Amino acid sequence: MESSMDSTRAVRRTKEEKKLLRRQIKASLTLLKHEGINTVTHPTKHLVVSNGGLGNGVSRESLLEVLKEGGTVESLLTPPGKPYAFVTYLSAEAGQNAYSLLNGRALQCHDQSVTLYFSYVEEVDSDRSVSCALPPGLSVLEDFVSPEEELQLLQAVDWTPDTDVTVQKALKHRRVKHYGYEFRYDNNNVDKDKPLPGGLPAECDALLQRCLADGHISVLPDQLTVNQYQSGQGIPPHVDTHSAFEDTILSLSLGAKTVMDFKHPDGRSVAVVLPERSLLVMKGESRYLWTHGITPRKFDVVPVLEAGGSGVITSDLNNLTLSRRDTRTSLTFRKIRHTPCNCAYPSVCDSQQPPSPPAVPVAEGDACRLEAQYVHQVYEEISSHFSSTRHSPWPQVRDFLLSLPPGSILADIGCGNGKYLGINPEVMSVGCDRSANLVQICIERGYEAFVSDALSVPLRSGSCDACISIAVIHHFSTQERRQAAVTELVRLLKVGGRALIYVWAMEQEYNNKKSKYLKERTTETSIESSEELKSEENKSNPQEEHDRKISSDMKCTEEQNETQPRIHVHTNRTAFLSQDLLVPWHLKGNADNNKGAATGSTNGLLDNASQKPVFHRYYHVFQQGELEDMCCGVTDVKVLRSYHDQGNWCVELEKTLGSSLKNDIA
Ligand code: MN
Ligand code: ZN
């Protein structure tokens, strides 16, 4: 702590000042500890600002002004009533810069002065951020245009019936006009080969050049949509079609302010004030994953102190007032995308859907076909890359294996690359897997392994002292087949023999603990054990909303008459929205090592940026109690224990001398 402070402080201070500052920082750390905030000593992009909270009478605006001196602020979180705030900068370097520059800074607030103290935190706890933080990647730049420019821009939009250079539509709830390219509401896309003559109005040039110079965009937009909302009008929640437009979307609010609602697929929602003359910048997660919309209303509830300002509307009821909506004109600038979208949010990406999403199967034949395409074939094609990400055994599986007496016979049904076959050298281990390529890897490692389906293993009944089935049964697509896999496992066991089963859990948060998978959201899917997934509280009925959104955003052209729900693509490291899902696997590394990866795949889509295929694996994630109930439905079985381990549901079974066996003997 001390060394990093001394070495990073660029500001010259006297010895006494330094000593005092150090003591005060120490005191602030004690306070933070009481709040359950864990600070770290190494620089990160996230900092907690002691004394910089709403509870200290510090306003978001005055705090933000100071924070901006340290670098570009990605997000600012001001929990209601708390004496601290969280700020996230673009990088750890920027965080370190802010730390050295701003620690001990006095901030004048109304008639009192507060001293700000900064500490690094590893992450900003999202639970703390309920309705307080802007969605990641979102910013609202106030007073981006002057009142004169505003007038000029409003006059540039000619609402008189059409000239041939623009397309104007009177939609049910608002007036809209397109420049550059027409946006079609029938397929939520643009005709990329049919640009409108005339391009964007020249009046926009200055403001777009400013966006370019300030780094909000890296290329000039080529499409402009002008929307005019009368008081009481709005726009339904939606995600701008990924395949139609590039990442950054700019939206300028003119004439009046409004409130825009942002919603995460897991149910979290954030209401953001867009003041008149402000520029909304949507990038990354806020652009791709969150929906945005404007609820049709004549009045908005906005914060009192920030009545003219932007920001998130918090639940602080003492600080809210009504604001009348007037006619608002928005200018939304977008850049047409000419290659498929390659974002990290496949669940909402129209470029990353499998050609024809399968339905949840009911009939045995459909289940077999689904598993052949979305399980067997995929593992065959990703085997080498998959194997390179699977090396550390899970501790509780290891403990189970080490608890087996010497000389035991162990079968690992669905052994993958064989990472459990050599854990206990005192037992005779044999593995099998449906993937010939994975079995080949086991054999090359010197293990006993053979190709077999887990529903019919060519081993004698009662021949094993122990069996394990780790991350296998969740790949069967009907309840009957999942239970049959347990029955087959039990068939192999001798009476008194034990089996350990792991399946992926719907509940990724258990006993208030989130898996590290959740905490380390990256665009990678190849991290060790993708079976561990993140979690988040599943609110109300996110699936319903998700379905609705997907169908309106992505499938608006094809009205599918379906009785069985389609299986959605899951976005890695987000909450599960349904039990049956397709989990993307982005193939990395040397494609030559992955047999058949580049060709002959009916499942792989090309990840356009890297020219590496994306595969989809089918999973059925288990709800609490589901695995245990299923095992209890199998004869001659006693459940020894049932537990949650790193985002998995697990049971340990013992084969008993049940009625069926007794009858056999009699
Ligand atoms: Mn939009
Ligand atoms: Zn996308």
XYZ file of C-alpha atoms and ligand atoms in Angstrom:
668
model
C 0.000 0.000 0.000
C 2.584 2.504 1.159
C 5.109 1.792 -1.508
C 2.578 1.999 -4.309
C 1.300 5.287 -2.911
C 4.713 6.838 -2.628
C 5.849 5.727 -5.992
C 2.726 6.808 -7.816
C 2.156 10.165 -6.206
C 3.298 12.713 -8.684
C 2.148 15.711 -6.702
C 4.732 17.254 -4.408
C 3.582 17.421 -0.810
C 5.272 18.185 2.468
C 6.160 15.357 4.834
C 3.419 16.354 7.292
C 0.816 16.484 4.572
C 1.818 13.046 3.361
C 1.650 11.651 6.864
C -1.788 13.121 7.447
C -3.050 11.863 4.106
C -1.794 8.370 4.848
C -3.535 8.375 8.219
C -6.784 9.591 6.706
C -6.638 6.992 3.939
C -6.140 4.335 6.585
C -9.210 5.602 8.431
C -11.257 5.585 5.228
C -10.178 1.994 4.574
C -11.503 0.965 7.972
C -14.831 2.565 7.136
C -14.969 0.797 3.778
C -14.259 -2.504 5.485
C -17.341 -1.983 7.632
C -19.310 -1.541 4.428
C -17.976 -4.844 3.116
C -15.870 -3.183 0.430
C -12.598 -4.947 -0.155
C -9.874 -2.653 -1.380
C -6.705 -3.862 -3.074
C -3.256 -2.300 -3.171
C -2.440 -2.817 -6.834
C -3.757 -0.366 -9.447
C -7.030 -1.297 -11.168
C -9.509 0.620 -13.299
C -12.086 0.632 -10.491
C -11.735 2.987 -7.533
C -13.860 3.681 -4.521
C -14.037 7.372 -3.641
C -14.440 7.846 0.112
C -16.366 11.018 1.054
C -17.459 11.334 -2.573
C -20.930 9.888 -2.037
C -24.458 11.269 -2.148
C -24.439 10.711 1.629
C -21.771 13.403 1.916
C -23.901 15.896 0.002
C -21.683 15.505 -3.064
C -23.596 15.669 -6.345
C -22.808 13.366 -9.236
C -21.999 16.355 -11.422
C -19.452 17.984 -9.144
C -17.811 14.629 -8.443
C -17.719 13.704 -12.100
C -16.054 17.000 -12.917
C -13.178 16.194 -10.565
C -12.966 12.565 -11.663
C -12.646 13.539 -15.320
C -9.326 15.213 -14.510
C -7.967 11.720 -13.940
C -9.016 10.393 -17.339
C -12.072 9.213 -19.256
C -14.685 7.935 -16.827
C -16.355 4.759 -17.996
C -18.955 4.679 -15.253
C -19.760 6.353 -11.973
C -21.804 4.704 -9.300
C -23.319 6.736 -6.482
C -25.223 4.423 -4.129
C -28.069 6.395 -2.479
C -27.246 7.718 0.983
C -23.728 6.293 1.056
C -20.578 8.271 1.899
C -18.686 6.864 -1.063
C -18.905 6.395 -4.800
C -17.385 3.981 -7.294
C -15.668 5.181 -10.417
C -14.480 3.034 -13.314
C -11.877 4.370 -15.718
C -11.070 2.983 -19.147
C -7.910 1.220 -17.965
C -5.893 0.419 -14.875
C -3.386 3.013 -16.063
C -6.036 5.702 -16.076
C -7.132 4.475 -12.645
C -3.595 4.806 -11.362
C -3.325 8.274 -12.841
C -6.533 9.379 -11.116
C -5.364 7.811 -7.874
C -2.112 9.760 -7.822
C -3.630 12.984 -9.073
C -6.818 13.176 -7.024
C -6.151 11.537 -3.659
C -6.699 14.090 -0.896
C -8.470 16.524 -3.227
C -10.838 18.950 -1.493
C -14.245 19.322 -3.094
C -16.497 22.289 -2.352
C -20.095 21.178 -2.040
C -22.751 23.769 -1.304
C -21.337 25.410 1.815
C -19.059 22.661 3.004
C -15.828 21.119 1.823
C -15.081 17.389 1.718
C -11.771 15.633 1.122
C -11.811 12.760 -1.346
C -9.792 9.596 -0.719
C -9.291 6.979 -3.385
C -8.680 3.243 -3.074
C -8.514 0.527 -5.698
C -11.106 -2.222 -5.812
C -10.990 -5.377 -7.929
C -14.522 -4.894 -9.190
C -17.621 -2.862 -8.606
C -20.166 -5.067 -6.913
C -23.186 -5.001 -9.168
C -25.540 -5.691 -6.243
C -24.569 -2.322 -4.882
C -25.394 -0.742 -8.181
C -29.110 -1.491 -8.325
C -30.500 1.166 -10.617
C -27.504 3.426 -10.025
C -24.899 2.559 -12.624
C -25.075 3.334 -16.305
C -24.955 0.227 -18.487
C -21.327 -0.533 -19.412
C -20.297 1.305 -22.564
C -22.937 4.016 -22.236
C -22.231 7.713 -21.816
C -24.283 10.884 -21.937
C -22.354 14.003 -22.950
C -24.171 17.109 -21.807
C -24.342 20.330 -23.814
C -22.748 18.651 -26.775
C -24.274 21.241 -29.095
C -24.980 24.904 -28.361
C -28.533 26.327 -28.478
C -27.618 27.982 -31.799
C -26.434 24.700 -33.302
C -29.552 23.017 -31.953
C -31.757 25.466 -33.807
C -29.728 25.052 -36.979
C -29.982 21.269 -36.854
C -33.712 21.338 -36.191
C -34.180 23.626 -39.173
C -32.085 21.315 -41.351
C -34.685 18.589 -41.018
C -37.356 19.269 -43.565
C -40.560 17.595 -42.505
C -42.515 18.707 -45.564
C -43.508 15.731 -47.719
C -40.716 14.091 -49.389
C -37.932 14.963 -51.663
C -36.267 11.960 -53.252
C -33.089 12.123 -51.171
C -34.638 11.038 -47.913
C -37.272 8.646 -46.768
C -39.895 9.868 -44.398
C -42.383 7.778 -42.528
C -45.191 8.472 -40.140
C -44.970 5.589 -37.715
C -47.699 4.877 -35.240
C -45.942 6.568 -32.394
C -43.514 9.039 -33.929
C -42.323 10.775 -37.095
C -39.199 9.409 -38.653
C -36.893 10.363 -41.511
C -33.862 8.576 -42.914
C -30.707 9.885 -44.560
C -27.880 7.945 -46.158
C -29.686 4.615 -46.116
C -33.271 3.712 -45.464
C -33.905 1.708 -42.326
C -36.591 -0.854 -43.058
C -38.995 -1.654 -40.248
C -40.174 -4.846 -41.959
C -36.857 -6.638 -41.484
C -35.135 -4.235 -39.065
C -32.251 -3.832 -41.458
C -30.972 -1.618 -44.256
C -30.527 -2.250 -47.969
C -26.776 -1.901 -47.933
C -26.461 -1.752 -51.703
C -29.093 0.991 -52.019
C -27.688 4.180 -50.491
C -29.979 7.197 -50.679
C -28.648 10.032 -52.820
C -27.334 13.052 -50.953
C -25.888 11.338 -47.904
C -26.161 13.048 -44.518
C -27.141 16.730 -44.213
C -24.136 19.062 -44.331
C -25.382 20.716 -41.118
C -24.233 17.611 -39.221
C -20.621 17.832 -40.391
C -19.288 19.998 -37.562
C -20.771 17.898 -34.811
C -19.612 14.626 -36.386
C -16.087 15.995 -36.802
C -16.159 16.879 -33.104
C -17.154 13.285 -32.262
C -14.267 12.055 -34.362
C -11.787 14.457 -32.772
C -12.958 13.571 -29.246
C -12.556 9.877 -29.965
C -16.226 8.926 -29.545
C -16.140 7.413 -33.019
C -13.297 6.218 -35.223
C -15.139 6.443 -38.552
C -17.813 8.844 -39.748
C -21.360 7.508 -39.690
C -23.164 7.068 -43.009
C -26.729 6.649 -41.827
C -28.941 9.112 -39.957
C -32.372 8.463 -38.540
C -34.324 11.457 -37.301
C -37.148 10.671 -34.900
C -39.630 13.208 -33.663
C -41.564 12.378 -30.514
C -44.528 14.413 -29.382
C -45.284 14.493 -25.683
C -46.720 11.090 -24.808
C -44.988 9.218 -27.639
C -42.211 6.679 -27.310
C -40.353 3.781 -28.881
C -40.605 0.105 -27.821
C -37.558 -1.510 -26.191
C -35.176 -2.940 -28.789
C -31.548 -3.625 -29.618
C -30.362 -2.008 -32.843
C -29.833 -4.893 -35.272
C -26.239 -6.065 -34.867
C -25.715 -7.043 -38.486
C -27.023 -3.697 -39.759
C -24.745 -1.302 -37.890
C -21.257 -1.139 -36.424
C -20.583 -0.888 -32.700
C -20.894 2.785 -31.793
C -24.286 4.496 -32.032
C -24.662 8.227 -31.401
C -27.954 9.876 -30.573
C -28.380 13.612 -30.179
C -31.384 14.910 -28.227
C -32.832 18.199 -29.445
C -35.756 20.343 -28.368
C -36.534 18.633 -25.089
C -35.197 16.076 -22.648
C -36.539 12.594 -22.183
C -35.920 9.478 -20.138
C -34.592 6.407 -21.885
C -34.969 2.990 -20.277
C -32.168 0.457 -20.605
C -32.752 -3.166 -19.768
C -30.373 -6.109 -19.338
C -31.689 -9.560 -20.363
C -31.492 -10.663 -16.714
C -34.109 -8.080 -15.755
C -31.960 -5.244 -14.430
C -33.164 -1.921 -15.726
C -31.749 1.580 -15.643
C -33.598 4.794 -16.476
C -31.312 7.460 -17.940
C -32.130 11.150 -18.337
C -31.183 12.470 -21.777
C -31.109 16.255 -21.463
C -31.817 18.587 -24.357
C -28.646 19.097 -26.460
C -26.910 16.048 -24.985
C -25.248 13.299 -26.978
C -25.877 9.681 -26.043
C -23.011 7.339 -26.955
C -23.794 3.619 -26.932
C -20.949 1.164 -27.301
C -20.164 -2.417 -26.382
C -22.458 -4.065 -23.862
C -24.908 -1.143 -23.759
C -25.234 -1.214 -27.547
C -25.265 -4.969 -28.115
C -26.837 -6.579 -25.059
C -29.102 -4.039 -23.329
C -32.372 -2.990 -24.891
C -33.244 0.695 -24.999
C -36.625 2.319 -25.369
C -38.744 5.286 -24.395
C -41.944 4.652 -22.476
C -44.808 6.713 -23.939
C -45.539 9.272 -21.202
C -46.403 12.932 -20.816
C -44.412 13.352 -17.606
C -41.119 11.882 -16.442
C -39.851 11.460 -12.932
C -36.412 13.027 -12.822
C -33.942 13.948 -10.071
C -34.529 17.397 -8.560
C -30.930 18.471 -8.209
C -30.072 17.358 -11.685
C -33.243 18.586 -13.310
C -31.295 19.852 -16.296
C -28.634 17.214 -16.103
C -28.145 13.695 -17.287
C -27.618 10.543 -15.359
C -29.278 7.555 -13.879
C -32.518 7.983 -12.006
C -31.966 6.464 -8.602
C -34.504 5.227 -6.139
C -33.795 8.167 -3.840
C -37.367 9.379 -3.441
C -36.367 12.596 -1.693
C -34.658 13.736 -4.806
C -37.272 13.275 -7.517
C -39.642 15.598 -9.293
C -41.986 15.573 -12.274
C -40.861 16.951 -15.576
C -43.191 17.624 -18.501
C -42.184 16.120 -21.814
C -42.104 18.439 -24.808
C -41.510 17.656 -28.458
C -38.130 15.997 -28.758
C -36.231 15.386 -31.963
C -33.439 12.830 -31.905
C -30.697 12.451 -34.477
C -29.301 8.928 -34.422
C -26.064 8.419 -36.322
C -24.928 4.927 -37.245
C -22.314 3.314 -39.464
C -23.555 0.626 -41.832
C -21.895 -2.742 -41.180
C -20.699 -4.683 -44.212
C -19.420 -7.842 -42.516
C -21.269 -10.126 -40.077
C -21.284 -8.995 -36.466
C -18.687 -10.634 -34.274
C -19.748 -9.327 -30.862
C -19.476 -11.140 -27.554
C -23.261 -11.356 -27.104
C -24.436 -14.191 -29.367
C -27.767 -14.580 -27.574
C -28.892 -11.282 -29.090
C -26.748 -11.318 -32.234
C -28.507 -11.993 -35.506
C -25.136 -12.712 -37.164
C -24.384 -15.505 -34.722
C -27.530 -17.595 -34.811
C -27.258 -21.157 -36.066
C -28.805 -21.421 -39.551
C -31.977 -23.016 -38.229
C -32.250 -23.056 -34.457
C -33.449 -26.441 -33.234
C -36.531 -26.919 -31.067
C -36.478 -28.635 -27.678
C -37.012 -32.272 -28.711
C -39.826 -34.479 -27.495
C -39.480 -37.548 -29.712
C -36.482 -39.848 -29.355
C -35.509 -39.433 -33.012
C -35.413 -35.632 -32.740
C -33.348 -35.890 -29.566
C -30.812 -38.163 -31.288
C -30.506 -35.837 -34.260
C -30.118 -32.777 -32.021
C -27.383 -34.423 -29.952
C -25.603 -35.721 -33.045
C -25.398 -32.221 -34.501
C -25.057 -30.060 -31.399
C -23.026 -32.368 -29.137
C -21.235 -35.251 -30.871
C -20.211 -33.447 -34.016
C -19.147 -30.327 -32.132
C -16.887 -32.155 -29.678
C -15.362 -34.023 -32.587
C -14.500 -30.739 -34.279
C -13.341 -28.767 -31.255
C -11.609 -31.710 -29.527
C -8.067 -30.412 -29.734
C -8.885 -26.880 -28.620
C -11.310 -28.180 -26.008
C -8.672 -30.518 -24.598
C -6.145 -27.688 -24.353
C -8.520 -25.863 -22.004
C -9.196 -28.828 -19.735
C -6.369 -29.670 -17.403
C -7.117 -28.936 -13.758
C -9.300 -31.521 -12.039
C -12.097 -30.177 -9.868
C -11.043 -30.648 -6.218
C -14.144 -32.518 -5.042
C -13.974 -34.954 -7.961
C -10.338 -35.518 -7.166
C -11.206 -36.175 -3.497
C -13.789 -38.753 -4.568
C -11.216 -40.534 -6.763
C -8.567 -40.481 -4.045
C -11.075 -41.955 -1.561
C -11.335 -45.187 -3.600
C -9.536 -48.182 -2.068
C -6.445 -49.446 -3.946
C -7.342 -51.989 -6.598
C -10.772 -50.505 -7.276
C -12.129 -50.580 -10.792
C -13.251 -47.145 -12.004
C -15.164 -46.243 -15.162
C -15.225 -42.612 -16.308
C -18.256 -42.393 -18.591
C -17.708 -39.349 -20.787
C -14.038 -39.024 -19.938
C -13.198 -36.213 -22.398
C -9.431 -35.796 -22.616
C -8.925 -38.168 -19.663
C -8.077 -35.585 -17.060
C -9.480 -37.790 -14.276
C -8.056 -41.127 -15.473
C -4.649 -40.696 -13.870
C -5.647 -38.996 -10.601
C -5.471 -42.135 -8.448
C -2.722 -44.470 -9.683
C -3.841 -47.112 -7.165
C -7.072 -47.811 -9.044
C -7.682 -49.418 -12.415
C -9.257 -46.649 -14.494
C -10.982 -46.983 -17.831
C -12.660 -44.176 -19.710
C -15.076 -43.855 -22.568
C -16.356 -40.938 -24.585
C -18.644 -40.376 -27.550
C -15.906 -38.374 -29.309
C -13.320 -40.497 -31.122
C -10.926 -37.546 -31.220
C -11.080 -37.091 -27.450
C -10.605 -40.851 -26.921
C -7.554 -40.651 -29.204
C -6.124 -37.926 -26.949
C -6.632 -40.227 -23.918
C -4.853 -43.077 -25.666
C -1.958 -40.820 -26.662
C -1.643 -39.946 -22.987
C -1.369 -43.632 -22.144
C -4.841 -44.147 -20.669
C -7.310 -46.975 -21.247
C -10.205 -45.494 -23.201
C -12.721 -46.477 -25.859
C -15.473 -44.859 -27.890
C -18.927 -45.396 -26.484
C -22.273 -43.734 -26.010
C -23.124 -43.211 -22.339
C -26.529 -44.858 -22.867
C -25.054 -48.239 -23.743
C -21.583 -48.912 -22.417
C -20.042 -52.245 -23.483
C -19.027 -53.240 -19.961
C -20.481 -56.084 -17.852
C -23.180 -55.203 -15.290
C -21.853 -54.930 -11.758
C -18.247 -54.797 -12.920
C -17.227 -51.446 -11.417
C -16.441 -50.316 -7.900
C -16.943 -46.716 -8.927
C -18.176 -44.639 -11.848
C -17.949 -40.945 -12.566
C -19.992 -38.869 -15.000
C -18.591 -35.350 -15.046
C -20.327 -32.721 -17.192
C -21.922 -35.315 -19.475
C -25.587 -35.868 -18.637
C -26.496 -32.209 -19.303
C -25.814 -32.943 -22.991
C -28.829 -35.304 -23.245
C -31.826 -33.463 -24.580
C -34.809 -35.234 -22.995
C -35.608 -36.161 -19.413
C -35.899 -39.847 -20.437
C -32.434 -39.903 -21.946
C -30.895 -38.088 -18.975
C -32.397 -40.629 -16.600
C -31.367 -43.510 -18.864
C -27.775 -42.265 -18.597
C -27.971 -42.518 -14.781
C -29.556 -45.982 -15.041
C -26.695 -47.139 -17.278
C -24.138 -45.781 -14.814
C -25.799 -47.694 -11.980
C -25.946 -50.869 -14.081
C -22.137 -50.847 -14.266
C -21.768 -50.584 -10.463
C -21.493 -53.558 -8.166
C -23.688 -53.490 -5.065
C -22.044 -51.059 -2.636
C -20.240 -49.323 -5.485
C -20.396 -45.527 -5.728
C -20.998 -43.085 -8.572
C -20.324 -39.346 -8.732
C -22.358 -37.223 -11.158
C -21.778 -33.561 -12.074
C -24.096 -31.511 -14.267
C -24.247 -27.809 -15.031
C -26.526 -25.837 -12.703
C -29.115 -23.261 -13.676
C -28.323 -21.605 -10.348
C -24.865 -20.166 -10.682
C -25.076 -18.225 -7.472
C -25.356 -20.386 -4.394
C -25.088 -19.354 -0.757
C -24.515 -15.823 -2.036
C -21.390 -16.905 -3.840
C -20.971 -16.222 -7.524
C -18.667 -18.403 -9.575
C -15.476 -16.814 -10.803
C -16.757 -17.414 -14.310
C -19.283 -14.643 -13.679
C -16.697 -12.286 -12.315
C -14.306 -12.671 -15.190
C -16.460 -11.776 -18.106
C -14.341 -11.780 -21.238
C -15.077 -12.431 -24.858
C -13.313 -15.771 -24.525
C -15.229 -18.981 -24.235
C -12.197 -21.171 -24.007
C -11.400 -20.655 -20.366
C -10.993 -23.690 -18.160
C -14.316 -25.297 -17.371
C -16.938 -23.463 -19.276
C -19.207 -25.759 -17.291
C -18.817 -23.201 -14.565
C -21.054 -20.444 -15.462
C -21.908 -17.156 -13.979
C -25.087 -16.422 -12.256
C -27.305 -13.618 -11.410
C -30.623 -13.380 -9.706
C -33.323 -14.445 -12.112
C -35.987 -11.866 -11.791
C -39.677 -12.157 -12.673
C -39.782 -13.919 -16.006
C -36.819 -12.879 -18.087
C -37.324 -15.713 -20.558
C -40.652 -14.410 -21.690
C -39.211 -11.014 -22.296
C -36.161 -12.495 -23.951
C -38.348 -14.509 -26.305
C -40.386 -11.496 -27.167
C -37.325 -9.411 -27.838
C -35.604 -12.053 -29.901
C -38.700 -12.577 -31.951
C -39.266 -8.898 -32.570
C -35.632 -8.041 -33.195
C -34.357 -10.989 -35.064
C -37.097 -13.091 -36.487
C -39.485 -10.421 -37.526
C -39.581 -11.659 -41.103
C -40.194 -15.301 -40.411
C -43.347 -15.971 -38.511
C -42.628 -19.392 -37.155
C -45.640 -21.473 -36.282
C -44.137 -23.449 -33.503
C -45.495 -25.489 -30.700
C -42.111 -26.390 -29.226
C -39.892 -23.480 -28.170
C -36.702 -22.894 -30.152
C -33.448 -23.338 -28.291
C -31.727 -19.997 -27.830
C -28.064 -19.273 -28.078
C -26.612 -18.416 -24.706
C -24.277 -15.479 -24.132
C -21.310 -16.786 -22.197
C -20.987 -15.512 -18.661
C -24.487 -14.167 -18.419
C -27.388 -15.636 -16.456
C -29.196 -18.631 -17.897
C -32.516 -17.578 -19.344
C -33.790 -21.077 -20.000
C -32.844 -24.653 -19.163
C -32.249 -25.747 -22.738
C -29.664 -23.716 -24.585
C -26.914 -23.606 -27.166
C -23.557 -22.516 -25.778
C -21.147 -21.023 -28.322
C -17.608 -22.290 -28.624
C -15.186 -20.015 -30.451
C -12.491 -22.137 -31.968
C -9.045 -20.717 -31.314
C -5.469 -21.706 -31.976
C -4.240 -23.718 -34.886
C -7.257 -24.816 -36.856
C -5.241 -27.624 -38.441
C -5.187 -29.332 -35.072
C -8.930 -29.463 -35.110
C -9.904 -32.153 -37.497
C -12.697 -31.185 -39.785
C -13.058 -27.773 -38.201
C -12.746 -25.773 -41.346
C -14.800 -27.984 -43.575
C -17.786 -30.218 -43.583
C -19.395 -28.665 -40.546
C -23.102 -28.078 -40.530
C -22.856 -26.252 -37.245
C -19.820 -24.002 -37.492
C -20.331 -20.398 -38.531
C -17.347 -18.345 -39.502
C -16.294 -15.860 -36.898
C -15.677 -13.109 -39.351
C -12.899 -11.224 -37.628
C -10.696 -14.232 -37.008
C -11.976 -16.517 -39.766
C -12.297 -19.215 -37.117
C -15.544 -21.133 -36.749
C -18.060 -20.722 -33.949
C -19.792 -23.885 -32.738
C -22.884 -24.382 -30.615
C -23.131 -27.074 -27.970
C -26.511 -28.146 -26.615
C -26.945 -28.101 -22.819
C -29.781 -28.787 -20.452
C -28.904 -26.944 -17.241
C -30.350 -28.510 -14.103
C -32.434 -26.746 -11.507
C -31.938 -27.298 -7.810
C -33.254 -30.746 -6.841
C -33.694 -31.920 -10.428
C -30.653 -34.197 -10.536
C -31.352 -35.662 -7.127
C -35.015 -36.324 -7.991
C -33.966 -37.972 -11.222
C -31.493 -40.251 -9.431
C -34.140 -41.188 -6.847
C -36.271 -42.369 -9.765
C -33.659 -44.992 -10.661
C -33.982 -48.388 -8.948
C -31.367 -49.862 -6.628
C -29.884 -46.498 -5.766
C -29.266 -44.571 -2.572
C -28.281 -40.882 -2.792
C -25.344 -40.484 -0.388
C -25.012 -36.737 -0.827
C -26.219 -33.983 -3.079
C -24.438 -30.646 -3.329
C -23.631 -27.545 -5.365
C -20.019 -27.145 -6.506
C -18.837 -24.200 -8.626
C -22.003 -23.840 -10.643
C -22.725 -27.574 -10.865
C -25.278 -29.820 -9.215
C -23.647 -32.987 -7.964
C -24.777 -36.257 -6.427
C -22.906 -39.190 -5.011
C -24.834 -42.453 -5.345
C -24.460 -45.903 -3.908
C -25.840 -48.997 -5.576
C -28.020 -50.892 -3.144
C -29.274 -54.435 -3.081
C -32.693 -53.300 -4.205
C -35.861 -55.207 -4.956
C -34.952 -55.922 -8.554
C -31.681 -57.542 -7.587
C -33.237 -59.468 -4.726
C -35.762 -60.874 -7.181
C -32.944 -61.860 -9.509
C -31.276 -63.782 -6.707
C -34.542 -65.396 -5.627
Mn -32.273 2.174 -31.245
Zn -23.549 -9.108 -32.647
